[in-house]
Structure formats: structure tokens, C-alpha cells
């Protein structure tokens, strides 16, 4: 069965410091992988996605993620965090063995940015 | 480009009642997926609609039902509400029935409280 694990429930980072959010997945075929961000009271916004090809994916707002098949991971990174990056971040997996539009989300990582 | 809009934004119901939530998909999108996000959790896939038919369903009972209209807008209906149905209900639209169907654009959600 497909699943997503985000090991860190909560991360605190200083503004200007680097950020890495971990994501591990389980999927029976080549996965489609996504990172979404959710600000309070808002829906989810797509940061980046991986379908195939280059394993380092660039997204919006200066985020990038690296797909590592051997580790079943898709970690999200940002070199320098801004106060506006404080939000909840969700990793998700989907793919051709599931219904189109069906994504399995992790439980999320809450990011707090301190001055 | 018009994004995904949902209504109402907040509503309160009592146990046993019925609720209808509405969603207008993003311009150019023909597929709608519905997700339930309980407090502190990631979104859970309810079902997807394509060409006015349910085209995939998650682990939700039949009292969760939906419709898609010719203009691609959609409704989520929940009968016999239970306390555990209290959640943020997210609508997401996408295009087609291939990998693009997994690139979801989310609305801001409808917050349902069941008392």
C-alpha cells in the first residue's frame, strides 16, 4: 500500500538559515511525488512535483527537492528561509497504479521561522 | 485565470443532518477531486469526478456522495453527519485523466463543524 512519512512534526528555523524537510514514501511503482504548502486558513499550494527525469526538481519560492529512489525519499530544501515561509508543508505521492487525482499525503511538518 | 472557489467557507451542522459543499474548478480544468482534512492531519482522498462520473474513491462510506456538472463544477454531499465528519473539506481541480490529473489546484476549503 502506498504511504508517506514525514518524520518531523514540527521544525523551528531562524530566518536566513537553511531548511530541509524530510519525506519518505512507499509505493509499488514509479511514484509521482509532490510538495504542497498550506498557510493558516488556506488551501494547499503546489511547490514542486517529480514525475520522471532529473532527480533534482526546482519549484516556486526558491524551494527544491531531490528524489532518491534507493532511499525512497523526496526531501525538500531551501537555502535561506524567509519569515513568509512559516507554514505547514505536506509531501504527497500518487501514480499510475492509483485513481487519477488520488494522492496520499503525509501528516505534514509545521515550520516556524524565528527572527 | 480563475482559481478554485469553494462555498461556504464555514458552516456548523448537528449530528444526523445533511450538508452540501460546492466547488467551482479552475478555468480549463475538467476533473475535480475532493479531500477531507481533519485537524492536525494531511488531506485524505474522498473521490474524483471526471465527465460527470465518479472515477475513483477513497475509503469513505456511501453517505459521502458527489456530483459534477457539465461546467465541471462539483458538489460534495454528506448525509447523516457524524461528529468525526468535522474537518476542512478541500476541492481540487486538474486536467485530464493522465499524469496531469495528479497536478492538483486546491481551493481554500470549507470548514465543517458537526455538533
CSV table of C-alpha atoms in Angstrom, one decimal:
chain,number,residue,atom,x,y,z
A,1,UNK,CA,0.0,0.0,0.0
A,2,UNK,CA,1.2,3.5,-0.7
A,3,UNK,CA,2.1,5.7,2.2
A,4,UNK,CA,4.0,8.8,3.1
A,5,UNK,CA,6.0,9.5,6.2
A,6,UNK,CA,7.1,12.9,7.3
A,7,UNK,CA,9.3,12.2,10.4
A,8,UNK,CA,9.4,15.8,11.7
A,9,UNK,CA,6.1,17.1,13.0
A,10,UNK,CA,7.5,20.5,13.9
A,11,UNK,CA,10.7,22.4,12.8
A,12,UNK,CA,11.9,25.7,14.1
A,13,UNK,CA,14.4,27.6,11.9
A,14,UNK,CA,16.0,31.0,12.1
A,15,UNK,CA,15.3,33.5,9.3
A,16,UNK,CA,18.1,33.2,6.7
A,17,UNK,CA,19.1,29.7,7.8
A,18,UNK,CA,18.7,26.7,5.5
A,19,UNK,CA,15.7,24.4,5.8
A,20,UNK,CA,15.4,20.7,4.9
A,21,UNK,CA,12.1,18.8,5.3
A,22,UNK,CA,12.2,15.0,5.2
A,23,UNK,CA,9.8,12.8,3.3
A,24,UNK,CA,9.8,9.0,2.9
A,25,UNK,CA,7.3,7.2,0.7
A,26,UNK,CA,6.2,3.7,0.0
A,27,UNK,CA,4.8,3.0,-3.5
A,28,UNK,CA,4.6,-0.1,-5.7
A,29,UNK,CA,5.6,1.6,-8.9
A,30,UNK,CA,7.4,4.6,-10.1
A,31,UNK,CA,5.8,7.3,-8.0
A,32,UNK,CA,4.7,10.8,-8.8
A,33,UNK,CA,5.9,13.0,-5.9
A,34,UNK,CA,4.7,16.4,-4.7
A,35,UNK,CA,5.3,19.0,-2.1
A,36,UNK,CA,2.5,21.3,-1.1
A,37,UNK,CA,2.4,24.2,1.4
A,38,UNK,CA,-0.5,25.3,3.4
A,39,UNK,CA,-0.8,28.6,5.2
A,40,UNK,CA,-3.3,29.1,8.1
A,41,UNK,CA,-6.9,29.1,6.8
A,42,UNK,CA,-5.8,28.5,3.3
A,43,UNK,CA,-5.8,25.6,0.8
A,44,UNK,CA,-2.8,23.8,-0.4
A,45,UNK,CA,-0.4,25.4,-2.9
A,46,UNK,CA,1.9,23.2,-5.1
A,47,UNK,CA,5.6,23.9,-4.5
A,48,UNK,CA,7.0,21.4,-6.9
A,49,UNK,CA,6.5,17.9,-8.4
A,50,UNK,CA,8.5,15.0,-9.7
A,51,UNK,CA,7.3,12.7,-12.4
A,52,UNK,CA,10.4,11.4,-14.1
A,53,UNK,CA,13.8,12.6,-15.4
A,54,UNK,CA,16.2,14.8,-13.5
A,55,UNK,CA,16.0,13.8,-9.8
A,56,UNK,CA,16.7,17.4,-8.6
A,57,UNK,CA,13.5,19.4,-9.0
A,58,UNK,CA,13.2,23.1,-8.8
A,59,UNK,CA,10.0,24.7,-7.5
A,60,UNK,CA,8.5,28.0,-6.7
A,61,UNK,CA,9.6,30.3,-3.8
A,62,UNK,CA,13.2,29.1,-4.1
A,63,UNK,CA,12.4,25.5,-3.0
A,64,UNK,CA,14.0,22.4,-4.5
A,65,UNK,CA,13.6,18.7,-3.8
A,66,UNK,CA,15.7,15.6,-4.6
A,67,UNK,CA,14.2,12.2,-5.5
A,68,UNK,CA,16.3,9.4,-4.2
A,69,UNK,CA,14.9,6.1,-5.3
A,70,UNK,CA,17.3,4.0,-3.3
A,71,UNK,CA,16.2,5.7,-0.1
A,72,UNK,CA,12.6,6.1,-1.1
A,73,UNK,CA,12.9,9.8,-0.2
A,74,UNK,CA,11.9,13.1,-1.6
A,75,UNK,CA,13.3,15.8,0.7
A,76,UNK,CA,12.5,19.4,0.4
A,77,UNK,CA,15.2,22.1,0.8
A,78,UNK,CA,15.5,25.9,0.8
A,79,UNK,CA,19.0,27.5,1.2
A,80,UNK,CA,17.7,30.7,3.0
A,81,UNK,CA,14.4,30.8,4.8
A,82,UNK,CA,12.2,33.9,4.9
A,83,UNK,CA,9.6,34.7,7.6
A,84,UNK,CA,6.9,34.2,5.0
A,85,UNK,CA,7.9,30.5,4.7
A,86,UNK,CA,6.3,29.8,8.1
A,87,UNK,CA,3.5,27.3,7.2
A,88,UNK,CA,2.7,23.6,7.1
A,89,UNK,CA,4.3,21.5,4.4
A,90,UNK,CA,2.9,18.3,3.0
A,91,UNK,CA,4.6,15.7,1.0
A,92,UNK,CA,2.3,13.5,-1.3
A,93,UNK,CA,2.6,10.5,-3.5
A,94,UNK,CA,0.5,9.3,-6.4
A,95,UNK,CA,0.9,7.4,-9.6
A,96,UNK,CA,-0.3,5.2,-12.3
A,97,UNK,CA,-1.5,2.4,-10.0
A,98,UNK,CA,-4.0,4.6,-8.3
A,99,UNK,CA,-7.0,6.6,-9.4
A,100,UNK,CA,-6.0,9.7,-11.2
A,101,UNK,CA,-6.3,12.7,-8.8
A,102,UNK,CA,-5.7,10.4,-5.8
A,103,UNK,CA,-2.7,11.5,-3.7
A,104,UNK,CA,-1.6,10.0,-0.4
A,105,UNK,CA,-0.5,12.9,1.8
A,106,UNK,CA,1.9,12.8,4.8
A,107,UNK,CA,0.8,14.2,8.1
A,108,UNK,CA,2.7,17.4,7.5
A,109,UNK,CA,5.6,19.3,9.0
A,110,UNK,CA,4.9,22.6,10.7
A,111,UNK,CA,7.7,25.2,10.1
A,112,UNK,CA,8.2,28.1,12.5
A,113,UNK,CA,10.6,30.8,11.4
A,114,UNK,CA,12.2,32.9,14.2
A,115,UNK,CA,13.8,36.3,13.7
B,1,UNK,CA,-7.1,32.7,-14.8
B,2,UNK,CA,-9.8,31.9,-12.1
B,3,UNK,CA,-8.7,29.6,-9.4
B,4,UNK,CA,-10.7,27.0,-7.5
B,5,UNK,CA,-13.5,28.5,-5.4
B,6,UNK,CA,-15.4,26.8,-2.6
B,7,UNK,CA,-18.6,27.6,-0.7
B,8,UNK,CA,-19.5,28.0,2.0
B,9,UNK,CA,-16.2,28.8,3.8
B,10,UNK,CA,-17.6,27.8,7.2
B,11,UNK,CA,-20.6,26.0,8.4
B,12,UNK,CA,-22.0,24.4,11.5
B,13,UNK,CA,-24.3,21.4,11.5
B,14,UNK,CA,-25.7,19.0,14.1
B,15,UNK,CA,-25.3,15.2,14.1
B,16,UNK,CA,-27.6,13.5,11.7
B,17,UNK,CA,-28.1,16.4,9.4
B,18,UNK,CA,-27.0,16.6,5.8
B,19,UNK,CA,-24.6,19.1,4.1
B,20,UNK,CA,-23.8,20.1,0.6
B,21,UNK,CA,-20.5,21.7,-0.3
B,22,UNK,CA,-19.8,23.4,-3.6
B,23,UNK,CA,-16.8,23.8,-5.8
B,24,UNK,CA,-16.0,25.7,-9.0
B,25,UNK,CA,-13.0,24.3,-10.8
B,26,UNK,CA,-10.2,26.4,-12.2
B,27,UNK,CA,-10.7,27.6,-15.7
B,28,UNK,CA,-9.7,25.0,-18.2
B,29,UNK,CA,-9.8,22.1,-15.7
B,30,UNK,CA,-12.2,19.2,-16.2
B,31,UNK,CA,-11.5,17.0,-13.3
B,32,UNK,CA,-12.5,17.6,-9.6
B,33,UNK,CA,-11.2,15.7,-6.6
B,34,UNK,CA,-12.4,16.1,-3.0
B,35,UNK,CA,-10.3,15.7,0.1
B,36,UNK,CA,-11.1,15.7,3.8
B,37,UNK,CA,-8.5,17.2,6.1
B,38,UNK,CA,-9.1,16.6,9.8
B,39,UNK,CA,-7.4,18.8,12.3
B,40,UNK,CA,-3.6,18.2,12.5
B,41,UNK,CA,-3.7,15.7,9.7
B,42,UNK,CA,-2.9,15.5,6.0
B,43,UNK,CA,-5.7,15.5,3.4
B,44,UNK,CA,-7.5,12.2,2.7
B,45,UNK,CA,-8.8,11.4,-0.7
B,46,UNK,CA,-12.6,11.1,-0.9
B,47,UNK,CA,-13.3,10.7,-4.6
B,48,UNK,CA,-12.7,12.2,-8.0
B,49,UNK,CA,-15.2,13.2,-10.8
B,50,UNK,CA,-14.5,13.3,-14.5
B,51,UNK,CA,-17.1,13.7,-17.2
B,52,UNK,CA,-19.8,13.9,-14.6
B,53,UNK,CA,-19.0,10.4,-13.2
B,54,UNK,CA,-17.2,9.2,-10.1
B,55,UNK,CA,-13.8,8.0,-11.3
B,56,UNK,CA,-12.1,6.8,-8.1
B,57,UNK,CA,-13.0,6.6,-4.5
B,58,UNK,CA,-11.1,6.6,-1.2
B,59,UNK,CA,-12.0,4.8,2.0
B,60,UNK,CA,-15.2,6.7,2.7
B,61,UNK,CA,-18.7,5.3,3.3
B,62,UNK,CA,-21.5,5.8,0.8
B,63,UNK,CA,-23.1,8.6,2.8
B,64,UNK,CA,-20.3,10.7,1.1
B,65,UNK,CA,-21.5,11.3,-2.4
B,66,UNK,CA,-20.9,13.9,-5.1
B,67,UNK,CA,-21.9,15.3,-8.4
B,68,UNK,CA,-20.1,17.0,-11.3
B,69,UNK,CA,-21.9,19.3,-13.6
B,70,UNK,CA,-21.4,20.0,-17.3
B,71,UNK,CA,-19.5,23.2,-16.5
B,72,UNK,CA,-17.1,21.0,-14.4
B,73,UNK,CA,-18.2,22.4,-11.1
B,74,UNK,CA,-18.9,19.9,-8.4
B,75,UNK,CA,-20.8,19.2,-5.1
B,76,UNK,CA,-19.9,17.1,-2.2
B,77,UNK,CA,-22.9,15.8,-0.2
B,78,UNK,CA,-22.6,14.2,3.2
B,79,UNK,CA,-25.7,12.5,4.8
B,80,UNK,CA,-26.3,11.5,8.4
B,81,UNK,CA,-23.5,13.7,9.7
B,82,UNK,CA,-21.3,12.3,12.5
B,83,UNK,CA,-19.0,14.2,14.9
B,84,UNK,CA,-16.0,12.8,13.1
B,85,UNK,CA,-17.0,14.4,9.9
B,86,UNK,CA,-15.8,17.7,11.4
B,87,UNK,CA,-13.0,18.7,9.1
B,88,UNK,CA,-11.8,21.0,6.3
B,89,UNK,CA,-13.1,19.8,3.0
B,90,UNK,CA,-10.9,20.6,0.1
B,91,UNK,CA,-11.8,20.6,-3.5
B,92,UNK,CA,-9.0,20.3,-6.1
B,93,UNK,CA,-9.3,20.6,-9.9
B,94,UNK,CA,-7.0,19.2,-12.6
B,95,UNK,CA,-6.9,18.4,-16.2
B,96,UNK,CA,-7.4,15.1,-18.0
B,97,UNK,CA,-7.0,11.5,-17.0
B,98,UNK,CA,-3.3,11.0,-17.1
B,99,UNK,CA,-0.4,12.3,-15.0
B,100,UNK,CA,-1.7,15.8,-15.4
B,101,UNK,CA,-4.8,14.7,-13.3
B,102,UNK,CA,-2.5,14.5,-10.3
B,103,UNK,CA,-1.3,18.1,-10.6
B,104,UNK,CA,-4.0,19.5,-8.3
B,105,UNK,CA,-5.0,23.1,-7.8
B,106,UNK,CA,-6.7,23.4,-4.4
B,107,UNK,CA,-9.4,25.7,-3.2
B,108,UNK,CA,-9.3,27.3,0.3
B,109,UNK,CA,-11.7,24.7,1.6
B,110,UNK,CA,-15.0,24.6,3.5
B,111,UNK,CA,-14.7,24.2,7.3
B,112,UNK,CA,-17.4,21.9,8.6
B,113,UNK,CA,-18.1,21.6,12.3
B,114,UNK,CA,-20.6,19.0,13.5
B,115,UNK,CA,-22.0,19.4,16.9
